[in-house]
mmCIF file of C-alpha atoms and ligand atoms in Angstrom:
data_model
loop_
_atom_site.group_PDB
_atom_site.id
_atom_site.type_symbol
_atom_site.label_atom_id
_atom_site.label_comp_id
_atom_site.label_asym_id
_atom_site.label_seq_id
_atom_site.Cartn_x
_atom_site.Cartn_y
_atom_site.Cartn_z
ATOM 1 C CA MET A 60 -14.315 -19.355 19.231
ATOM 2 C CA SER A 61 -11.756 -20.057 16.565
ATOM 3 C CA TYR A 62 -11.299 -16.621 14.879
ATOM 4 C CA SER A 63 -7.561 -16.148 14.905
ATOM 5 C CA ILE A 64 -7.271 -12.954 12.829
ATOM 6 C CA PHE A 65 -9.139 -9.646 13.437
ATOM 7 C CA CYS A 66 -8.752 -6.989 10.758
ATOM 8 C CA VAL A 67 -9.795 -3.350 10.988
ATOM 9 C CA GLY A 68 -10.143 -0.837 8.183
ATOM 10 C CA HIS A 69 -12.353 1.221 5.879
ATOM 11 C CA PRO A 70 -14.907 -0.981 4.244
ATOM 12 C CA LEU A 71 -15.138 0.330 0.636
ATOM 13 C CA ILE A 72 -16.842 -0.716 -2.527
ATOM 14 C CA ASP A 73 -14.462 -0.497 -5.471
ATOM 15 C CA MET A 74 -15.779 1.063 -8.679
ATOM 16 C CA GLN A 75 -13.388 -0.218 -11.199
ATOM 17 C CA VAL A 76 -12.926 1.111 -14.776
ATOM 18 C CA ARG A 77 -10.423 0.168 -17.447
ATOM 19 C CA GLU A 78 -8.757 2.253 -20.099
ATOM 20 C CA ALA A 79 -8.855 5.181 -17.720
ATOM 21 C CA GLU A 80 -6.023 7.189 -19.295
ATOM 22 C CA ASP A 81 -8.300 10.160 -20.031
ATOM 23 C CA LEU A 82 -9.675 10.162 -16.530
ATOM 24 C CA LEU A 83 -6.153 10.209 -15.118
ATOM 25 C CA ALA A 84 -5.336 13.216 -17.222
ATOM 26 C CA LYS A 85 -8.614 15.015 -16.482
ATOM 27 C CA TYR A 86 -8.344 14.603 -12.697
ATOM 28 C CA LYS A 87 -4.552 14.994 -12.645
ATOM 29 C CA LEU A 88 -3.945 11.554 -11.097
ATOM 30 C CA ASN A 89 -0.825 9.348 -11.190
ATOM 31 C CA ALA A 90 -1.122 5.979 -12.836
ATOM 32 C CA ASN A 91 -0.009 4.101 -9.691
ATOM 33 C CA ASP A 92 -1.185 5.957 -6.625
ATOM 34 C CA ALA A 93 -3.833 6.210 -3.921
ATOM 35 C CA VAL A 94 -5.342 9.519 -2.879
ATOM 36 C CA LEU A 95 -8.276 10.767 -0.904
ATOM 37 C CA ALA A 96 -10.935 12.503 -2.998
ATOM 38 C CA GLY A 97 -10.674 16.281 -2.719
ATOM 39 C CA VAL A 98 -13.233 18.800 -4.052
ATOM 40 C CA GLU A 99 -11.543 18.536 -7.466
ATOM 41 C CA HIS A 100 -12.391 14.795 -7.617
ATOM 42 C CA GLU A 101 -15.949 15.039 -6.294
ATOM 43 C CA SER A 102 -17.605 14.560 -9.670
ATOM 44 C CA ILE A 103 -15.602 11.416 -10.551
ATOM 45 C CA TYR A 104 -18.010 8.906 -8.973
ATOM 46 C CA GLU A 105 -21.009 10.188 -10.925
ATOM 47 C CA GLU A 106 -18.944 10.488 -14.066
ATOM 48 C CA LEU A 107 -17.914 6.846 -13.768
ATOM 49 C CA VAL A 108 -21.465 5.681 -13.459
ATOM 50 C CA ARG A 109 -22.653 7.994 -16.267
ATOM 51 C CA GLU A 110 -19.968 7.482 -18.869
ATOM 52 C CA HIS A 111 -18.037 4.322 -18.119
ATOM 53 C CA GLN A 112 -18.533 0.642 -17.695
ATOM 54 C CA VAL A 113 -18.117 0.218 -13.953
ATOM 55 C CA VAL A 114 -17.374 -3.134 -12.343
ATOM 56 C CA TYR A 115 -18.378 -3.103 -8.667
ATOM 57 C CA VAL A 116 -16.157 -5.238 -6.446
ATOM 58 C CA ALA A 117 -15.696 -5.456 -2.671
ATOM 59 C CA GLY A 118 -12.667 -3.409 -1.628
ATOM 60 C CA GLY A 119 -11.090 -1.635 1.276
ATOM 61 C CA ALA A 120 -7.469 -2.557 2.040
ATOM 62 C CA ALA A 121 -7.842 -4.475 5.259
ATOM 63 C CA GLN A 122 -11.135 -6.040 4.174
ATOM 64 C CA ASN A 123 -9.306 -7.356 1.090
ATOM 65 C CA THR A 124 -6.607 -8.723 3.308
ATOM 66 C CA ALA A 125 -9.237 -10.369 5.562
ATOM 67 C CA ARG A 126 -10.789 -12.090 2.548
ATOM 68 C CA GLY A 127 -7.304 -13.166 1.406
ATOM 69 C CA ALA A 128 -6.444 -14.681 4.775
ATOM 70 C CA ALA A 129 -9.831 -16.430 4.865
ATOM 71 C CA TYR A 130 -9.048 -17.965 1.496
ATOM 72 C CA VAL A 131 -6.032 -19.867 2.868
ATOM 73 C CA LEU A 132 -7.491 -20.713 6.312
ATOM 74 C CA PRO A 133 -10.257 -23.034 7.552
ATOM 75 C CA PRO A 134 -13.772 -21.574 7.954
ATOM 76 C CA ASN A 135 -14.417 -19.164 10.842
ATOM 77 C CA SER A 136 -10.869 -17.884 11.073
ATOM 78 C CA VAL A 137 -11.061 -14.266 10.083
ATOM 79 C CA ALA A 138 -13.205 -11.367 11.318
ATOM 80 C CA PHE A 139 -13.337 -7.765 10.025
ATOM 81 C CA ALA A 140 -14.580 -4.565 11.645
ATOM 82 C CA GLY A 141 -15.246 -1.236 10.042
ATOM 83 C CA CYS A 142 -18.053 1.299 9.665
ATOM 84 C CA VAL A 143 -20.625 1.321 6.847
ATOM 85 C CA GLY A 144 -23.869 3.112 6.000
ATOM 86 C CA ASP A 145 -27.247 1.485 5.911
ATOM 87 C CA ASP A 146 -27.356 1.260 2.169
ATOM 88 C CA ASP A 147 -27.255 -1.218 -0.678
ATOM 89 C CA LEU A 148 -23.443 -0.906 -1.014
ATOM 90 C CA ALA A 149 -23.078 -2.293 2.525
ATOM 91 C CA GLU A 150 -25.319 -5.261 1.621
ATOM 92 C CA GLN A 151 -23.065 -5.957 -1.402
ATOM 93 C CA LEU A 152 -20.047 -6.009 0.856
ATOM 94 C CA ARG A 153 -21.710 -8.350 3.350
ATOM 95 C CA ALA A 154 -22.626 -10.735 0.547
ATOM 96 C CA VAL A 155 -19.005 -10.899 -0.668
ATOM 97 C CA ASN A 156 -17.640 -11.372 2.854
ATOM 98 C CA ARG A 157 -20.138 -14.193 3.415
ATOM 99 C CA HIS A 158 -19.097 -15.834 0.146
ATOM 100 C CA ASP A 159 -15.402 -15.457 0.965
ATOM 101 C CA GLY A 160 -15.628 -16.681 4.520
ATOM 102 C CA VAL A 161 -15.065 -13.424 6.469
ATOM 103 C CA LEU A 162 -17.198 -12.613 9.471
ATOM 104 C CA ASP A 163 -17.930 -8.911 9.208
ATOM 105 C CA VAL A 164 -18.898 -6.993 12.349
ATOM 106 C CA TYR A 165 -19.754 -3.576 10.974
ATOM 107 C CA GLN A 166 -20.723 -0.527 12.902
ATOM 108 C CA VAL A 167 -23.666 0.924 10.964
ATOM 109 C CA LYS A 168 -24.365 4.683 10.607
ATOM 110 C CA LYS A 169 -28.010 5.233 9.926
ATOM 111 C CA GLY A 170 -28.833 7.442 6.988
ATOM 112 C CA GLN A 171 -25.265 7.461 5.759
ATOM 113 C CA LYS A 172 -23.516 5.977 2.668
ATOM 114 C CA THR A 173 -20.829 3.337 2.587
ATOM 115 C CA GLY A 174 -17.419 4.462 1.365
ATOM 116 C CA ALA A 175 -16.340 3.984 -2.224
ATOM 117 C CA CYS A 176 -13.074 3.856 -4.142
ATOM 118 C CA ALA A 177 -12.699 4.732 -7.795
ATOM 119 C CA VAL A 178 -10.156 2.302 -9.247
ATOM 120 C CA LEU A 179 -8.773 3.539 -12.510
ATOM 121 C CA ILE A 180 -6.916 0.934 -14.517
ATOM 122 C CA SER A 181 -4.641 2.214 -17.254
ATOM 123 C CA ASN A 182 -2.114 0.845 -19.684
ATOM 124 C CA GLY A 183 -3.238 -2.696 -18.914
ATOM 125 C CA HIS A 184 -2.384 -3.013 -15.279
ATOM 126 C CA HIS A 185 -1.568 0.210 -13.501
ATOM 127 C CA ARG A 186 -3.982 1.202 -10.810
ATOM 128 C CA SER A 187 -4.870 4.584 -9.384
ATOM 129 C CA LEU A 188 -7.213 4.766 -6.387
ATOM 130 C CA VAL A 189 -9.427 7.734 -5.440
ATOM 131 C CA THR A 190 -11.294 7.104 -2.214
ATOM 132 C CA THR A 191 -14.311 8.815 -0.710
ATOM 133 C CA ARG A 192 -14.479 7.739 2.896
ATOM 134 C CA ARG A 193 -18.097 8.563 3.753
ATOM 135 C CA SER A 194 -19.253 6.537 6.804
ATOM 136 C CA SER A 195 -16.036 4.502 6.971
ATOM 137 C CA ASN A 196 -14.436 7.389 8.909
ATOM 138 C CA ASP A 197 -16.966 7.133 11.703
ATOM 139 C CA LEU A 198 -15.763 3.891 13.381
ATOM 140 C CA ASP A 199 -15.915 4.485 17.161
ATOM 141 C CA GLU A 200 -13.685 2.871 19.743
ATOM 142 C CA GLU A 201 -16.776 1.720 21.703
ATOM 143 C CA HIS A 202 -17.535 -0.596 18.781
ATOM 144 C CA PHE A 203 -14.500 -2.666 19.614
ATOM 145 C CA TRP A 204 -15.714 -3.332 23.153
ATOM 146 C CA SER A 205 -19.328 -4.100 22.201
ATOM 147 C CA PRO A 206 -20.645 -7.580 23.046
ATOM 148 C CA THR A 207 -20.369 -8.903 19.480
ATOM 149 C CA VAL A 208 -16.889 -7.526 18.766
ATOM 150 C CA ALA A 209 -14.956 -7.761 22.072
ATOM 151 C CA PRO A 210 -14.913 -11.619 22.125
ATOM 152 C CA LEU A 211 -13.502 -11.647 18.546
ATOM 153 C CA ILE A 212 -10.635 -9.373 19.558
ATOM 154 C CA SER A 213 -9.950 -11.320 22.681
ATOM 155 C CA SER A 214 -9.814 -14.679 20.845
ATOM 156 C CA ALA A 215 -7.614 -13.340 18.009
ATOM 157 C CA LYS A 216 -3.869 -14.087 17.807
ATOM 158 C CA VAL A 217 -3.277 -11.399 15.210
ATOM 159 C CA ILE A 218 -4.767 -7.883 14.831
ATOM 160 C CA TYR A 219 -4.316 -6.274 11.409
ATOM 161 C CA LEU A 220 -4.668 -2.563 10.862
ATOM 162 C CA GLU A 221 -4.568 -0.660 7.552
ATOM 163 C CA GLY A 222 -2.550 2.516 7.616
ATOM 164 C CA PHE A 223 -5.502 4.534 6.301
ATOM 165 C CA LEU A 224 -6.922 4.352 9.831
ATOM 166 C CA LEU A 225 -4.213 6.771 10.971
ATOM 167 C CA THR A 226 -5.533 9.640 8.936
ATOM 168 C CA PHE A 227 -8.737 10.434 10.810
ATOM 169 C CA ARG A 228 -9.252 10.135 14.542
ATOM 170 C CA PRO A 229 -6.037 8.131 14.750
ATOM 171 C CA GLU A 230 -6.459 7.810 18.497
ATOM 172 C CA VAL A 231 -9.077 5.122 17.858
ATOM 173 C CA SER A 232 -6.650 2.726 16.223
ATOM 174 C CA ILE A 233 -3.620 3.710 18.265
ATOM 175 C CA SER A 234 -5.517 2.972 21.450
ATOM 176 C CA LEU A 235 -6.683 -0.417 20.017
ATOM 177 C CA GLY A 236 -3.097 -1.181 18.978
ATOM 178 C CA LYS A 237 -1.731 -0.370 22.466
ATOM 179 C CA LYS A 238 -4.375 -2.448 24.197
ATOM 180 C CA VAL A 239 -3.933 -5.566 22.046
ATOM 181 C CA SER A 240 -0.140 -5.283 22.214
ATOM 182 C CA GLU A 241 -0.363 -5.170 26.022
ATOM 183 C CA ASP A 242 -2.579 -8.236 25.836
ATOM 184 C CA GLY A 243 0.227 -10.098 24.041
ATOM 185 C CA LYS A 244 -1.355 -10.198 20.557
ATOM 186 C CA ILE A 245 0.605 -9.754 17.337
ATOM 187 C CA LEU A 246 -0.177 -6.329 15.907
ATOM 188 C CA VAL A 247 0.328 -5.883 12.181
ATOM 189 C CA LEU A 248 0.274 -2.510 10.472
ATOM 190 C CA ASN A 249 0.237 -1.946 6.710
ATOM 191 C CA LEU A 250 1.452 1.513 5.644
ATOM 192 C CA SER A 251 -1.164 1.280 2.819
ATOM 193 C CA ALA A 252 -0.252 4.318 0.609
ATOM 194 C CA PRO A 253 2.659 6.744 0.168
ATOM 195 C CA TYR A 254 0.628 9.618 1.557
ATOM 196 C CA ILE A 255 0.317 7.892 4.948
ATOM 197 C CA PRO A 256 4.079 8.088 5.820
ATOM 198 C CA ARG A 257 4.331 11.351 3.924
ATOM 199 C CA SER A 258 1.550 13.155 5.834
ATOM 200 C CA TYR A 259 0.853 11.065 8.930
ATOM 201 C CA ASN A 260 4.376 10.275 10.048
ATOM 202 C CA THR A 261 3.672 11.372 13.705
ATOM 203 C CA GLN A 262 0.777 8.952 13.901
ATOM 204 C CA ILE A 263 3.005 6.111 12.545
ATOM 205 C CA GLN A 264 5.552 7.024 15.241
ATOM 206 C CA GLU A 265 2.861 6.790 17.885
ATOM 207 C CA ILE A 266 1.579 3.354 16.847
ATOM 208 C CA ALA A 267 4.943 1.855 15.828
ATOM 209 C CA PRO A 268 6.013 0.830 19.338
ATOM 210 C CA TYR A 269 3.061 -1.526 19.494
ATOM 211 C CA CYS A 270 3.627 -3.082 16.021
ATOM 212 C CA ASP A 271 5.202 -6.539 15.709
ATOM 213 C CA ILE A 272 4.970 -6.624 11.959
ATOM 214 C CA ILE A 273 4.973 -3.685 9.520
ATOM 215 C CA ILE A 274 4.191 -4.259 5.851
ATOM 216 C CA SER A 275 4.610 -1.760 3.012
ATOM 217 C CA ASN A 276 5.308 -1.530 -0.637
ATOM 218 C CA GLU A 277 8.405 0.134 -2.094
ATOM 219 C CA ALA A 278 6.757 3.549 -2.606
ATOM 220 C CA GLU A 279 5.483 3.681 1.016
ATOM 221 C CA ALA A 280 8.886 2.646 2.360
ATOM 222 C CA GLU A 281 10.487 5.374 0.299
ATOM 223 C CA ALA A 282 7.962 7.933 1.527
ATOM 224 C CA TRP A 283 8.658 6.838 5.081
ATOM 225 C CA ALA A 284 12.420 7.222 4.558
ATOM 226 C CA ALA A 285 11.914 10.692 3.071
ATOM 227 C CA SER A 286 9.731 11.760 6.007
ATOM 228 C CA ASN A 287 12.307 10.563 8.495
ATOM 229 C CA GLY A 288 15.431 11.995 6.856
ATOM 230 C CA HIS A 289 16.774 8.628 5.893
ATOM 231 C CA PRO A 290 19.997 9.070 3.849
ATOM 232 C CA ASP A 291 19.257 6.265 1.371
ATOM 233 C CA PRO A 292 15.501 6.215 0.743
ATOM 234 C CA THR A 293 15.554 3.840 -2.223
ATOM 235 C CA ASN A 294 17.674 1.246 -0.455
ATOM 236 C CA MET A 295 14.946 -1.092 0.689
ATOM 237 C CA PRO A 296 16.993 -3.228 3.108
ATOM 238 C CA ALA A 297 18.323 -0.064 4.739
ATOM 239 C CA VAL A 298 14.889 1.516 5.026
ATOM 240 C CA ALA A 299 13.352 -1.737 6.319
ATOM 241 C CA LYS A 300 16.101 -1.887 8.938
ATOM 242 C CA ALA A 301 15.343 1.639 10.112
ATOM 243 C CA ILE A 302 11.660 0.837 10.481
ATOM 244 C CA ALA A 303 12.504 -2.458 12.269
ATOM 245 C CA LEU A 304 14.619 -0.575 14.774
ATOM 246 C CA LEU A 305 12.019 2.042 15.713
ATOM 247 C CA PRO A 306 11.315 1.935 19.462
ATOM 248 C CA LYS A 307 9.165 -1.031 20.570
ATOM 249 C CA ALA A 308 7.006 -1.247 23.702
ATOM 250 C CA ASN A 309 7.849 -4.900 24.366
ATOM 251 C CA ASP A 310 10.937 -7.084 23.736
ATOM 252 C CA THR A 311 9.324 -10.019 22.029
ATOM 253 C CA PRO A 312 8.739 -10.846 19.352
ATOM 254 C CA PRO A 313 11.371 -8.760 17.527
ATOM 255 C CA ARG A 314 9.682 -6.541 14.960
ATOM 256 C CA ILE A 315 9.603 -7.804 11.337
ATOM 257 C CA VAL A 316 9.404 -5.332 8.444
ATOM 258 C CA ILE A 317 8.381 -6.496 4.997
ATOM 259 C CA VAL A 318 8.600 -4.411 1.889
ATOM 260 C CA THR A 319 7.042 -5.706 -1.313
ATOM 261 C CA HIS A 320 8.044 -4.212 -4.665
ATOM 262 C CA GLY A 321 5.650 -5.335 -7.357
ATOM 263 C CA ALA A 322 7.368 -7.857 -9.616
ATOM 264 C CA HIS A 323 10.693 -7.274 -7.900
ATOM 265 C CA SER A 324 11.988 -9.130 -4.853
ATOM 266 C CA THR A 325 10.375 -8.708 -1.419
ATOM 267 C CA THR A 326 12.640 -7.538 1.406
ATOM 268 C CA LEU A 327 12.336 -8.686 4.992
ATOM 269 C CA VAL A 328 14.319 -7.404 7.933
ATOM 270 C CA SER A 329 13.881 -8.669 11.514
ATOM 271 C CA ALA A 330 14.939 -6.404 14.399
ATOM 272 C CA ASP A 331 16.953 -9.220 15.948
ATOM 273 C CA ALA A 332 19.168 -9.473 12.826
ATOM 274 C CA PRO A 333 18.916 -5.995 11.345
ATOM 275 C CA ASP A 334 22.038 -6.333 9.201
ATOM 276 C CA THR A 335 21.013 -9.547 7.502
ATOM 277 C CA PRO A 336 18.041 -8.630 5.326
ATOM 278 C CA LYS A 337 16.354 -11.421 3.454
ATOM 279 C CA THR A 338 15.174 -11.079 -0.114
ATOM 280 C CA TYR A 339 12.545 -13.216 -1.665
ATOM 281 C CA PRO A 340 12.290 -13.272 -5.476
ATOM 282 C CA VAL A 341 8.916 -12.838 -7.099
ATOM 283 C CA GLN A 342 7.977 -14.883 -10.157
ATOM 284 C CA PRO A 343 6.963 -12.092 -12.575
ATOM 285 C CA LEU A 344 3.621 -12.756 -14.204
ATOM 286 C CA LYS A 345 3.395 -12.724 -17.981
ATOM 287 C CA GLU A 346 1.621 -9.792 -19.567
ATOM 288 C CA GLU A 347 -1.267 -12.009 -20.545
ATOM 289 C CA GLU A 348 -1.623 -13.389 -17.034
ATOM 290 C CA ILE A 349 -2.204 -9.967 -15.541
ATOM 291 C CA VAL A 350 -5.765 -8.746 -15.291
ATOM 292 C CA ASP A 351 -5.028 -5.833 -12.921
ATOM 293 C CA THR A 352 -2.817 -5.163 -9.906
ATOM 294 C CA ASN A 353 -5.588 -3.702 -7.724
ATOM 295 C CA ALA A 354 -5.093 -5.106 -4.212
ATOM 296 C CA ALA A 355 -1.928 -7.124 -4.983
ATOM 297 C CA GLY A 356 -0.410 -5.897 -1.737
ATOM 298 C CA ASP A 357 -3.564 -6.592 0.228
ATOM 299 C CA ALA A 358 -3.663 -10.130 -1.106
ATOM 300 C CA PHE A 359 -0.015 -10.551 -0.218
ATOM 301 C CA SER A 360 -0.763 -9.530 3.370
ATOM 302 C CA GLY A 361 -3.725 -11.923 3.470
ATOM 303 C CA GLY A 362 -1.644 -14.860 2.350
ATOM 304 C CA PHE A 363 1.154 -13.893 4.684
ATOM 305 C CA LEU A 364 -1.149 -13.625 7.712
ATOM 306 C CA GLY A 365 -2.953 -16.887 6.886
ATOM 307 C CA ALA A 366 0.364 -18.749 6.874
ATOM 308 C CA TYR A 367 1.573 -16.848 9.922
ATOM 309 C CA VAL A 368 -1.376 -17.792 12.197
ATOM 310 C CA SER A 369 -0.917 -21.369 10.898
ATOM 311 C CA GLU A 370 2.564 -21.172 12.447
ATOM 312 C CA LYS A 371 4.430 -21.693 9.172
ATOM 313 C CA SER A 372 8.016 -20.581 8.838
ATOM 314 C CA ILE A 373 8.533 -16.959 7.841
ATOM 315 C CA ASP A 374 9.823 -18.050 4.409
ATOM 316 C CA VAL A 375 6.619 -19.980 3.791
ATOM 317 C CA CYS A 376 4.575 -17.000 4.955
ATOM 318 C CA ILE A 377 6.229 -14.758 2.307
ATOM 319 C CA GLN A 378 5.814 -17.389 -0.356
ATOM 320 C CA THR A 379 2.094 -17.794 0.525
ATOM 321 C CA GLY A 380 1.783 -14.004 0.256
ATOM 322 C CA HIS A 381 3.351 -14.027 -3.216
ATOM 323 C CA ARG A 382 1.138 -16.840 -4.408
ATOM 324 C CA LEU A 383 -2.074 -15.198 -3.206
ATOM 325 C CA ALA A 384 -0.964 -11.845 -4.691
ATOM 326 C CA ALA A 385 -0.369 -13.564 -8.054
ATOM 327 C CA MET A 386 -3.840 -15.081 -7.888
ATOM 328 C CA CYS A 387 -5.461 -11.730 -7.133
ATOM 329 C CA ILE A 388 -3.596 -10.078 -10.060
ATOM 330 C CA GLY A 389 -5.057 -12.712 -12.367
ATOM 331 C CA GLN A 390 -8.631 -11.841 -11.363
ATOM 332 C CA GLU A 391 -10.676 -8.639 -11.809
ATOM 333 C CA GLY A 392 -10.024 -6.426 -8.760
ATOM 334 C CA PRO A 393 -9.526 -7.834 -5.202
ATOM 335 C CA GLN A 394 -10.843 -11.294 -5.970
ATOM 336 C CA PHE A 395 -9.567 -14.840 -5.696
ATOM 337 C CA LYS A 396 -10.215 -18.004 -7.746
ATOM 338 C CA TRP A 397 -13.434 -19.807 -7.107
ATOM 339 C CA PRO A 398 -13.993 -22.679 -6.627
ATOM 340 C CA LYS A 399 -11.041 -22.571 -4.232
ATOM 341 C CA VAL A 400 -7.761 -24.026 -5.309
ATOM 342 C CA LYS A 401 -5.027 -25.009 -2.962
ATOM 343 C CA ILE A 402 -2.466 -22.326 -2.464
HETATM 344 P P1 LIG B 1826 0.874 -2.847 -3.616
HETATM 345 O O1 LIG B 1826 -0.296 -3.516 -4.256
HETATM 346 O O2 LIG B 1826 0.714 -2.526 -2.180
HETATM 347 O O3 LIG B 1826 1.454 -1.726 -4.451
HETATM 348 P P2 LIG B 1826 3.059 -4.499 -4.661
HETATM 349 O O4 LIG B 1826 2.889 -3.767 -5.958
HETATM 350 O O5 LIG B 1826 4.447 -4.476 -4.029
HETATM 351 O O6 LIG B 1826 1.985 -4.034 -3.546
HETATM 352 O O7 LIG B 1826 2.654 -5.977 -4.929
HETATM 353 C C1 LIG B 1826 2.500 -6.911 -3.862
HETATM 354 C C2 LIG B 1826 2.879 -8.302 -4.369
HETATM 355 O O8 LIG B 1826 2.086 -8.615 -5.514
HETATM 356 C C3 LIG B 1826 4.307 -8.476 -4.767
HETATM 357 O O9 LIG B 1826 5.150 -8.760 -3.703
HETATM 358 C C4 LIG B 1826 4.162 -9.669 -5.706
HETATM 359 O O10 LIG B 1826 4.072 -10.863 -4.965
HETATM 360 C C5 LIG B 1826 2.863 -9.438 -6.374
HETATM 361 N N1 LIG B 1826 3.012 -8.775 -7.649
HETATM 362 C C6 LIG B 1826 2.835 -7.443 -7.933
HETATM 363 N N2 LIG B 1826 3.062 -7.180 -9.292
HETATM 364 C C7 LIG B 1826 3.440 -8.364 -9.815
HETATM 365 C C8 LIG B 1826 3.804 -8.797 -11.147
HETATM 366 N N3 LIG B 1826 3.879 -7.969 -12.175
HETATM 367 N N4 LIG B 1826 4.084 -10.122 -11.285
HETATM 368 C C9 LIG B 1826 4.039 -11.007 -10.244
HETATM 369 N N5 LIG B 1826 3.675 -10.649 -9.026
HETATM 370 C C10 LIG B 1826 3.391 -9.364 -8.774
HETATM 371 MG MG1 LIG B 1827 2.600 -1.705 -6.190
HETATM 372 MG MG1 LIG B 1828 -0.512 -1.985 -0.640
#
């Protein structure tokens, strides 16, 4: 079996609306943020369907990354696991994964609904995410060791986890992380949203020793720094260094920390050279080239991982991440250019 990347996360369908300024005000949401739907947001999904033009696109952070990695790799390279309901939304996700070359191995909860994410686009290209997890929270550890899934994990070189997994029954992903790290696989964690390091810092501490690569954006890195009493939370090289030097369960490879920052340069710090951060400039897209920034970071991770399992140099991995992110920003939601172009 050739599957080299195995991703795990919450499979979500994105319900994307534009010109969402009024919705942001009504539901008291920030223009660039990601939150879990509370009772005060419950009505948003029906309101979107009732009063707005909704574009449905396949979403879910790690699932987006899986599709991104598949874009740059040969067929049968990327698998994705998560939990869905037995509804039409799950069928829509399967169809997109099939099209984009990702093998999905979903756990299915009978009688439940698949998770959804309201994606509110405002002022052209800001994006605010409000997620209702539904069945995506119910992924059981046994699923990983089932006859269809276990061989995919065992053949993979890289296991990718979205940080959202640490919010509910975190022991499921921490235990998977520990196991695959002990088996010598590369474990990659994305911090995924500022509220993860803000509210689930203990869970990050628990999984960090098994992580070989940690990816975040600037807001997540800053939130991590604030949660850990870092003296200089907006200094990305310094924060990346602190994350790189967190305790690690094995000696090799040295941990790599990558912090993206929208149109600003990406920072990379490796634990074996913590005082020599690398910065990689981003070619800012012109206003008219930007459709929306939903999933830019997920696409970056996908491009990075694809190049990484192809054993490209770390510089090429970052550049591939930037190129795939730029492509994603030029499409509606977490999508890439079809027919495929070389990246
Ligand atoms: P997230 O989506 O997690 O917030 P970022 O906003 O840091 O992640 O974006 C990830 C990557 O997407 C950046 O490193 C960059 O490559 C690309 N990107 C984001 N915004 C822009 C932009 N305005 N112009 C060009 N590239 C961008
Ligand atoms: Mg961003
Ligand atoms: Mg991100």
